[in-house]
Short mmCIF file of C-alpha atoms and ligand atoms in Angstrom, two decimals:
data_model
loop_
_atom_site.label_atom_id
_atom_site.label_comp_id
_atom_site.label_asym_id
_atom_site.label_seq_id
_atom_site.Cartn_x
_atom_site.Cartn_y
_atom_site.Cartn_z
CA UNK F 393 -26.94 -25.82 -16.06
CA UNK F 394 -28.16 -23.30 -13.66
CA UNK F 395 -30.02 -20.26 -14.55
CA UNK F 396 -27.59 -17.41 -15.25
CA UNK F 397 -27.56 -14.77 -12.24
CA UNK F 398 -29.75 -11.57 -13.58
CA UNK F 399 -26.66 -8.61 -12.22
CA UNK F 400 -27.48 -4.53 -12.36
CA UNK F 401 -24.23 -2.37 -12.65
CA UNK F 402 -24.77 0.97 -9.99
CA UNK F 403 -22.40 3.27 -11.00
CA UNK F 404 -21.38 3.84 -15.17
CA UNK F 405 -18.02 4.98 -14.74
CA UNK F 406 -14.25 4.10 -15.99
CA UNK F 407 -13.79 0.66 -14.17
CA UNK F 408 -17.83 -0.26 -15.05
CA UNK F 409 -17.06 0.67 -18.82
CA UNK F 410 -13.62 -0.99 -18.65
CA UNK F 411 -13.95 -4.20 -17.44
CA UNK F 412 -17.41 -5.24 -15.33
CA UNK F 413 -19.04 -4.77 -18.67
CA UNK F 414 -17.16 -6.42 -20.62
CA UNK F 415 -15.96 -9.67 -17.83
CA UNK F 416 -19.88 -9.88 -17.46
CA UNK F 417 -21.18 -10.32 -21.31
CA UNK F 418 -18.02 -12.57 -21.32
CA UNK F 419 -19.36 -14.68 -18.71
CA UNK F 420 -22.48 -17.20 -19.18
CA UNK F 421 -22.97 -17.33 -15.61
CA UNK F 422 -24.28 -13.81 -15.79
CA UNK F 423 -27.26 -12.03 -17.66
CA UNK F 424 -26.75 -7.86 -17.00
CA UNK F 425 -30.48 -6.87 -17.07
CA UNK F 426 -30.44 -3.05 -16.08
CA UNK F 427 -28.00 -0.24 -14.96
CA UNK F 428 -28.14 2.57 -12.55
CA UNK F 429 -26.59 5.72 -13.42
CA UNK F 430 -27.16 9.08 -11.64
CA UNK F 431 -26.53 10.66 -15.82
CA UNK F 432 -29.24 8.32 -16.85
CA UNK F 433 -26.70 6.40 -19.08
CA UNK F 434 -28.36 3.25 -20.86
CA UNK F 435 -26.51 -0.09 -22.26
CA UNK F 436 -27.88 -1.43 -25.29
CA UNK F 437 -31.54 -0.36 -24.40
CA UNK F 438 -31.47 -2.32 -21.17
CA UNK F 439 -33.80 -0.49 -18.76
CA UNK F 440 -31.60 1.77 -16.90
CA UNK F 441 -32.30 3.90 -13.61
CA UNK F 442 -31.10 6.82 -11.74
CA UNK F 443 -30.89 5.40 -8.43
CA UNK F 444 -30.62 1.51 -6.94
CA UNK F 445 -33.85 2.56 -4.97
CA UNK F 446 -35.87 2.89 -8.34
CA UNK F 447 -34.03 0.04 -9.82
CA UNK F 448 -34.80 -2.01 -7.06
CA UNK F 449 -39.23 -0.64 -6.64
CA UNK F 450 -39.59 -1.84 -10.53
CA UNK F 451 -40.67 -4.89 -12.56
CA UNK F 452 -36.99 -5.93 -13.11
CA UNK F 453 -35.99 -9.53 -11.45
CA UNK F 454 -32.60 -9.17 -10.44
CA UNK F 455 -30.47 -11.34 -8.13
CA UNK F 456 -27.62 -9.21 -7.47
CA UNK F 457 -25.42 -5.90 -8.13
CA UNK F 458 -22.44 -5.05 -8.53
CA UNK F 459 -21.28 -1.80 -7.28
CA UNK F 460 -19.10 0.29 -9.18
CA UNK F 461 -19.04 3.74 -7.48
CA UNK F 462 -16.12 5.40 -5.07
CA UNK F 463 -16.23 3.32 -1.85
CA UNK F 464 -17.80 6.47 -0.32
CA UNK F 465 -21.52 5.78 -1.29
CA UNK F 466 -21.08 1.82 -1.00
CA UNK F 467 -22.13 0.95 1.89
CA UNK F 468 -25.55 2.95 1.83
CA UNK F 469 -26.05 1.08 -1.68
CA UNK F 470 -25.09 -2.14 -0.24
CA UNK F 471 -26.99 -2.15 2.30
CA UNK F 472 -30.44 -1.01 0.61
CA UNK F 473 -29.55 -3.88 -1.96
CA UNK F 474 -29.21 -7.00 0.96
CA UNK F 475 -31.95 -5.47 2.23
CA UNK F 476 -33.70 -6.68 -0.86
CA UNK F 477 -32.28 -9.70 -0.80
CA UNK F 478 -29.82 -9.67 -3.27
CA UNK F 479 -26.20 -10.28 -3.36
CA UNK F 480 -23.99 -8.11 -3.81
CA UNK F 481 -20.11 -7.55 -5.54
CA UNK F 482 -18.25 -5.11 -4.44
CA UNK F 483 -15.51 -3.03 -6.27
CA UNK F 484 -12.16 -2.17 -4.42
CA UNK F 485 -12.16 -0.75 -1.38
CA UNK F 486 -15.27 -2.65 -0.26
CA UNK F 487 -16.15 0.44 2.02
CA UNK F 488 -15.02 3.94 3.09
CA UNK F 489 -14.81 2.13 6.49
CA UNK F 490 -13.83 -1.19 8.49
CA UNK F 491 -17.10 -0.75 10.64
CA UNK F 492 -19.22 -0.83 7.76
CA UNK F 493 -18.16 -3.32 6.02
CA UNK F 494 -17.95 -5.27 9.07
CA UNK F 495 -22.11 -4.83 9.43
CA UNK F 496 -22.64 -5.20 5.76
CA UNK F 497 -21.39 -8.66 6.32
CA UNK F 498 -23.08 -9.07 9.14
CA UNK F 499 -25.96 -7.97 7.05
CA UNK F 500 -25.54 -9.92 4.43
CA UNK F 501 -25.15 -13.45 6.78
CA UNK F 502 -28.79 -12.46 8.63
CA UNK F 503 -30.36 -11.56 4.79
CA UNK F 504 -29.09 -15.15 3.21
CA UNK F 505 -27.12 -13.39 0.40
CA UNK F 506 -23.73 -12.99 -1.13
CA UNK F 507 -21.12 -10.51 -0.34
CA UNK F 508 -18.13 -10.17 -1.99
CA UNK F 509 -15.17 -7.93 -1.49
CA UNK F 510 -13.30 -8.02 -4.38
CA UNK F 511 -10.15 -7.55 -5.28
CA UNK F 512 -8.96 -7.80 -8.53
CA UNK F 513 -4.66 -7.52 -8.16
CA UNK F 514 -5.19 -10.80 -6.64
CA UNK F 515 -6.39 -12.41 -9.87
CA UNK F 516 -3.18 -10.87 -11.79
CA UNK F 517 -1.54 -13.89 -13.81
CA UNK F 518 1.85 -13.92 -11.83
CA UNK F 519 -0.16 -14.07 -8.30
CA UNK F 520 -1.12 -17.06 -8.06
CA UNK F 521 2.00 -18.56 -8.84
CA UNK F 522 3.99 -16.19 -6.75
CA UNK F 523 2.10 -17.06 -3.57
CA UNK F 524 2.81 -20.98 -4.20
CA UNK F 525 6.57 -20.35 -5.09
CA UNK F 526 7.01 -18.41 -1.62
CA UNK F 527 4.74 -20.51 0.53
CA UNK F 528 7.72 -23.12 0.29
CA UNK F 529 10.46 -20.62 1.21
CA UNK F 530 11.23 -18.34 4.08
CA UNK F 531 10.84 -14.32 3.29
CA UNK F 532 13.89 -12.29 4.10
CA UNK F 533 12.19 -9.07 3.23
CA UNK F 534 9.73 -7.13 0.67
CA UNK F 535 9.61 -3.85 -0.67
CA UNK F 536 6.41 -2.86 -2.56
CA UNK F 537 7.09 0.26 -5.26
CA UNK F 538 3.97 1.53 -6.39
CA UNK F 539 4.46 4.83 -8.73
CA UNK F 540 2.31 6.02 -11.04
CA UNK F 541 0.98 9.34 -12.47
CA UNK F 542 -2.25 10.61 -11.13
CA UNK F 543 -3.13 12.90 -13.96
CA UNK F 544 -3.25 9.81 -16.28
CA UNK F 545 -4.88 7.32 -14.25
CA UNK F 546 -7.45 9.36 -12.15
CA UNK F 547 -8.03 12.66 -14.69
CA UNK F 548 -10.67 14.60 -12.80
CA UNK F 549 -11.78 12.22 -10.03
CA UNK F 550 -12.56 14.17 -7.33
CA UNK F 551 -13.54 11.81 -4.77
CA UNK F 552 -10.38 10.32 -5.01
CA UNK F 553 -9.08 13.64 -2.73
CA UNK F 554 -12.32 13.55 -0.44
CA UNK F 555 -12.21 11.55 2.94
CA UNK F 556 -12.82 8.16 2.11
CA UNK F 557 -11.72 8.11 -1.60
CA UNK F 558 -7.70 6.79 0.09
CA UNK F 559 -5.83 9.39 -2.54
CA UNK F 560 -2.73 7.47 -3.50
CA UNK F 561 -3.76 4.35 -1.38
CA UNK F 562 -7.01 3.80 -4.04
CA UNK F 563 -3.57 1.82 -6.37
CA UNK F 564 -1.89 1.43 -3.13
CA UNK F 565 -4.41 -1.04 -1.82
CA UNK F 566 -4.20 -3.14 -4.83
CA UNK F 567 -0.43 -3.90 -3.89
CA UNK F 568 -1.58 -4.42 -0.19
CA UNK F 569 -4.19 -7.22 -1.74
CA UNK F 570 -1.77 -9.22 -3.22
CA UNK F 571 0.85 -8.39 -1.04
CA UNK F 572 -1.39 -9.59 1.92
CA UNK F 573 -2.25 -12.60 -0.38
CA UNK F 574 1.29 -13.77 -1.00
CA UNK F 575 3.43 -12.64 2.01
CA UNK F 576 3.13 -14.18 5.75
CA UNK F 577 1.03 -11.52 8.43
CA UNK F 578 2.45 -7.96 8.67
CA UNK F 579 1.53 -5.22 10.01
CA UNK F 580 2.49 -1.40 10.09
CA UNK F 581 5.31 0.04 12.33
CA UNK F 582 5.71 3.79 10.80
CA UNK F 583 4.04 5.61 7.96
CA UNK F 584 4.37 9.35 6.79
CA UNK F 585 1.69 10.79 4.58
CA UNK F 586 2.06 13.30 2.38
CA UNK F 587 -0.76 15.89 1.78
CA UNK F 588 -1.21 18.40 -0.48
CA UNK F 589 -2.31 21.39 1.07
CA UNK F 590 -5.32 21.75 -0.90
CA UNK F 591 -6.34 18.22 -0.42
CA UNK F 592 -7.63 15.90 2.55
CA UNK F 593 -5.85 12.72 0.99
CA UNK F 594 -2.37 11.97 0.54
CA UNK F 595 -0.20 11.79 -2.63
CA UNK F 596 2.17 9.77 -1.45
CA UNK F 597 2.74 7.32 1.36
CA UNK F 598 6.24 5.54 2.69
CA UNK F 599 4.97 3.14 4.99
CA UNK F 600 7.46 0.28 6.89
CA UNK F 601 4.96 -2.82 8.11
CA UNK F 602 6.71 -6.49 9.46
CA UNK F 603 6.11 -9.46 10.19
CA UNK F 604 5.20 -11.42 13.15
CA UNK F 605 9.13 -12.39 13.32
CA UNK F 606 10.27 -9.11 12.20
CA UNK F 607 10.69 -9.55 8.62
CA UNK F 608 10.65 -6.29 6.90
CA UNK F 609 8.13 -5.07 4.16
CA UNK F 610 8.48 -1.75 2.93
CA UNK F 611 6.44 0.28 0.93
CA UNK F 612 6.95 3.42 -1.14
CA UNK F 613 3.65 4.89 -2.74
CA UNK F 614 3.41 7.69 -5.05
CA UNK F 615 1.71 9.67 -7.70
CA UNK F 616 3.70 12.29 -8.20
CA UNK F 617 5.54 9.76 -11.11
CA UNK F 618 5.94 11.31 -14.76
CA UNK F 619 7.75 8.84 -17.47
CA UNK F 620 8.13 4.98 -16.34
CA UNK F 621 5.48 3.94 -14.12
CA UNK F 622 6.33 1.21 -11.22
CA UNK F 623 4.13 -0.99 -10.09
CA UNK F 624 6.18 -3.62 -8.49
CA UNK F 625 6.75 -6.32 -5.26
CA UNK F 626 9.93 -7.55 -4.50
CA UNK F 627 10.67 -10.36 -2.21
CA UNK F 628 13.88 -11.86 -0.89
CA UNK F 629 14.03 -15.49 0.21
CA UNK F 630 15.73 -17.91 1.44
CA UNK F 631 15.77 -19.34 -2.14
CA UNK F 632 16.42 -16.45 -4.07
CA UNK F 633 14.16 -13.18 -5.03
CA UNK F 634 10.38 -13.51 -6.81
CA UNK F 635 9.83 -10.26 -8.60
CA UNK F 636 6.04 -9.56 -9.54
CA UNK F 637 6.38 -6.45 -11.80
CA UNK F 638 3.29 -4.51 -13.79
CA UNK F 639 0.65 -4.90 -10.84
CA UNK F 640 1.22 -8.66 -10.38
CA UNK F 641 1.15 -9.29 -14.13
CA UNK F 642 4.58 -10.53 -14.81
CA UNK F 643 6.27 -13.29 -12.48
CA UNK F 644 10.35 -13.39 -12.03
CA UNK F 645 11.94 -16.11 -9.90
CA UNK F 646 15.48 -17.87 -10.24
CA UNK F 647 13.61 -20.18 -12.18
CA UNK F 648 12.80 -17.85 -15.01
CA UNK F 649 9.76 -15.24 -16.03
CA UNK F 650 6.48 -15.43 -16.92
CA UNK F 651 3.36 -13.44 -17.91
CA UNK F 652 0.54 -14.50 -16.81
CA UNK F 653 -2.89 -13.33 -19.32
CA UNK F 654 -5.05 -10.58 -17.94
CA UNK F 655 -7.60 -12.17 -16.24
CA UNK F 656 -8.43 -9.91 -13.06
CA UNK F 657 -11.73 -9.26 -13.84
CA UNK F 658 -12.64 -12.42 -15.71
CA UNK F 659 -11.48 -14.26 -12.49
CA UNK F 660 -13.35 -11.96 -10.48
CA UNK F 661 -16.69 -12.96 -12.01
CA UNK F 662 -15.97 -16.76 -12.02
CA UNK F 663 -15.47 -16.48 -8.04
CA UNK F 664 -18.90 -14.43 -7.51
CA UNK F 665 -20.62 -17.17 -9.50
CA UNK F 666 -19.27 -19.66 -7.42
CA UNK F 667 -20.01 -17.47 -4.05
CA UNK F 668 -23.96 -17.10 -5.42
CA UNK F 669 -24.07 -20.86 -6.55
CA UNK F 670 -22.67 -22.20 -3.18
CA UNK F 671 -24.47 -19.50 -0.77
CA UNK F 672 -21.80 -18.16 0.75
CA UNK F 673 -19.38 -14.76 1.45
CA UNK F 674 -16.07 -13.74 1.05
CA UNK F 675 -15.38 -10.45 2.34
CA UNK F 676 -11.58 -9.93 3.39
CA UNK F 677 -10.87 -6.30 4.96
CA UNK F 678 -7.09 -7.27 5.48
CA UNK F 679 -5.64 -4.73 2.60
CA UNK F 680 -8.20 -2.01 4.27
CA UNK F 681 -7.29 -2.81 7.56
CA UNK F 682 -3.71 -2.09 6.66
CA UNK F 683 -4.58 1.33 5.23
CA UNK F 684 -6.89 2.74 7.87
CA UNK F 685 -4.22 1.52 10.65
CA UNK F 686 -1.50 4.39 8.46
CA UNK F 687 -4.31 7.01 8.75
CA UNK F 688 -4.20 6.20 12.57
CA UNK F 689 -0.64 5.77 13.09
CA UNK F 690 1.35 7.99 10.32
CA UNK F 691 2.85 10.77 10.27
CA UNK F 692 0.92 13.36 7.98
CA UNK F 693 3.41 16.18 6.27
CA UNK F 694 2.22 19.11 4.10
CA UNK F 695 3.28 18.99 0.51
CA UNK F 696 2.79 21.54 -2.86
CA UNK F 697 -1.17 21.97 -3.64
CA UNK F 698 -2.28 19.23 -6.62
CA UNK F 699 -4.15 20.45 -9.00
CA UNK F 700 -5.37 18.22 -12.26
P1 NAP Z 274 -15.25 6.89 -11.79
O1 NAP Z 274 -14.76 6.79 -13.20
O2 NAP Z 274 -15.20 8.20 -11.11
O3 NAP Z 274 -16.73 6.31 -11.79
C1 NAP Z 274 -17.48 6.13 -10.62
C2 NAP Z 274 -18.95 6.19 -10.99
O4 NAP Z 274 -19.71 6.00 -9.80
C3 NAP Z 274 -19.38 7.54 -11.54
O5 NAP Z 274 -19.24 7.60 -12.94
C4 NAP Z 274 -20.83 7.59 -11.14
O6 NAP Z 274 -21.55 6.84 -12.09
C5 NAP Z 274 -20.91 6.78 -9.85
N1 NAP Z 274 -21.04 7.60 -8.64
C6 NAP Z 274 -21.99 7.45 -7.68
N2 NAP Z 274 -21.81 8.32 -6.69
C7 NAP Z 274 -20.75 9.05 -7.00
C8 NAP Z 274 -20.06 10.09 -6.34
N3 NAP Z 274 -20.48 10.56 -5.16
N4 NAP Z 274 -18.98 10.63 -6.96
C9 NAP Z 274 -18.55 10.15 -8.15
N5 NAP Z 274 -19.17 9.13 -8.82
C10 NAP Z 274 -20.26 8.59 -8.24
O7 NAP Z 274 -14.46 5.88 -10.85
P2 NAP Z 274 -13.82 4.47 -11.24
O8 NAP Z 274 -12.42 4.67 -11.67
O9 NAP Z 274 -14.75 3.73 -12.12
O10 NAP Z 274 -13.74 3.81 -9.79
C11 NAP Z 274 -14.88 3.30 -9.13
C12 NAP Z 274 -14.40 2.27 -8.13
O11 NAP Z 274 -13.70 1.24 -8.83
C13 NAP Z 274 -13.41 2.84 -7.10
O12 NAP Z 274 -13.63 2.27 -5.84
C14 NAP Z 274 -12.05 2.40 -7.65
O13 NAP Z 274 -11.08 2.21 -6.62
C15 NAP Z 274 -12.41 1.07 -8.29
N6 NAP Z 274 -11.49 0.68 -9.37
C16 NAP Z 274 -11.13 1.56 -10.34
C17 NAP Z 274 -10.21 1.16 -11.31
C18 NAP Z 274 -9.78 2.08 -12.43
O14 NAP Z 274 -8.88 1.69 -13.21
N7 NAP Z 274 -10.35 3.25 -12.62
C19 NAP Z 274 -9.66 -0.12 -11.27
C20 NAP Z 274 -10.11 -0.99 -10.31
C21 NAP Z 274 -11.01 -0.58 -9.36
P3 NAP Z 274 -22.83 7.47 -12.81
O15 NAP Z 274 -22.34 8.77 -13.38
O16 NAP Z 274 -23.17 6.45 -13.82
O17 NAP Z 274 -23.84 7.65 -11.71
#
């Protein structure tokens, strides 16, 4: 068996603690050997640092990061890290923009190393399944509902509300991962954003995208929801509809439901290994592309101030 890959986590904060911890002690394909954390923040005495530069000038062998931080500082980090030739994971949205990923890649190619764009919806246990069932029928149209309640699922995140950090797209993108994953090309027709007026991103999105024959996908986005929280894709087919409810959890066709185990970030590891092991990149801006192309075409509206 090959040598587990040494990994540094930059960036200690609710998805590092949550589930990149965790997935990577889970997973013997990995060793974590040292963290970066601008508080200092150690992990069970492992050295830690308070920048990737330090991390990166010391006597610690590492083959690759994973970044953890809001997409705004990622590609500066990702780019000092292929720089030192290691690879590199990153966290959803790979970048604040298309261009940057774009050279990180390019980057990455010249330097020899791994890059991977993850995206963990796409790993959700109905996913998989619902992209097979619908890749043998013909899609009628989609809706995408994604509702959820800011205050409990981004308490205090200000970046989140700064250009870059996507406001209600940084869930929103996770639908347009597996819905770009499961559904034939689409692309966006209208959007209207709506802003708070003490923000610069939007709390909710309704965005119409179709298909290269017209189909229809429609999505509502929003995090003004209190009480019942949606995070749903429904598809009508030719054969019936596929619902995949809870963020791609929980698969409904004709044919019955199923559940699939939470493995998004477990599956997220396994394909990094394999990227490292075979030399090779996967970097897929589709769900971003879709995003940045409803900051250039929607409509923007001004809504009541948010505050936390
Ligand atoms: P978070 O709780 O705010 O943590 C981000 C961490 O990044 C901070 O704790 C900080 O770590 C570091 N950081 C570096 N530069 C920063 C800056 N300028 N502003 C704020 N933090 C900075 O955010 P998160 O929820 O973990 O999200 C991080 C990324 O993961 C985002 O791209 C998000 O879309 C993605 N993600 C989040 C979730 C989720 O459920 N929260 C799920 C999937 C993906 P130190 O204090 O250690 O330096």
């Amino acid at each position: 068996m090959a040598d587990p890959i040494k990994i540094a986590i930059v960036g200690l904060g609710k998805i590092a603690h949550d589930q990149h911890l965790p997935s990577i002690r889970a997973n013997c394909a990995f060793n974590l050997v040292a963290t970066v954390s601008s508080r200092n923040e150690s992990i069970n005495k492992l050295p830690h640092f308070e920048t990737l530069g330090e991390l990166l000038a010391a006597d610690v062998a590492i083959d690759a990061v994973a970044l953890c931080t809001p997409p705004q500082v990622r590609y500066t980090l990702a780019a000092q890290a292929i720089a030192a030739g290691k690879h590199v994971f990153l966290e959803k949205p790979p970048g604040a923009t298309l261009a940057e990923v774009a050279l990180l890649d390019r980057n990455a190619e010249a330097a020899g190393v791994t890059l991977f764009a993850s995206w963990h919806s796409r790993y959700a246990g109905g996913v998989a399944q619902a992209r097979h069932w619908l890749s043998e029928r013909n899609v009628k149209r989609a809706s995408i509902v994604w509702r959820e309640d800011v205050r409990v699922w981004h308490p205090g995140q200000d970046w989140i509300w700064e250009p870059g950090g996507l406001g209600v797209f940084d869930p929103g993108i996770n639908a347009l991962s597996i819905a770009t994953h499961i559904l034939p090309p689409f692309f966006l027709t209208s959007a209207r954003l709506s802003l708070p007026a003490n923000r610069a991103a939007p709390i909710a999105a309704d965005l119409q995208f179709e298909t290269g024959d017209g189909t229809p996908v429609h999505m509502d986005l929003d995090w003004r929801q209190t009480g019942p929280q949606s995070w749903d894709i429904i598809v009508e087919t030719d054969g019936g509809t596929l619902t995949l409810a809870k963020g791609g959890a929980v698969l409904t066709t004709p044919e019955g439901t199923q559940a699939g185990e939470d493995r998004e970030y477990a599956g997220l590891y396994a394909h990094f290994a394999e990227l490292v092991r075979d030399g090779v990149r996967d970097v897929d801006t589709a769900p971003l592309q879709l995003v940045a192309d409803a900051f250039l075409r929607g409509h923007r509206e001004t809504v009541d101030e948010f505050h936390d």
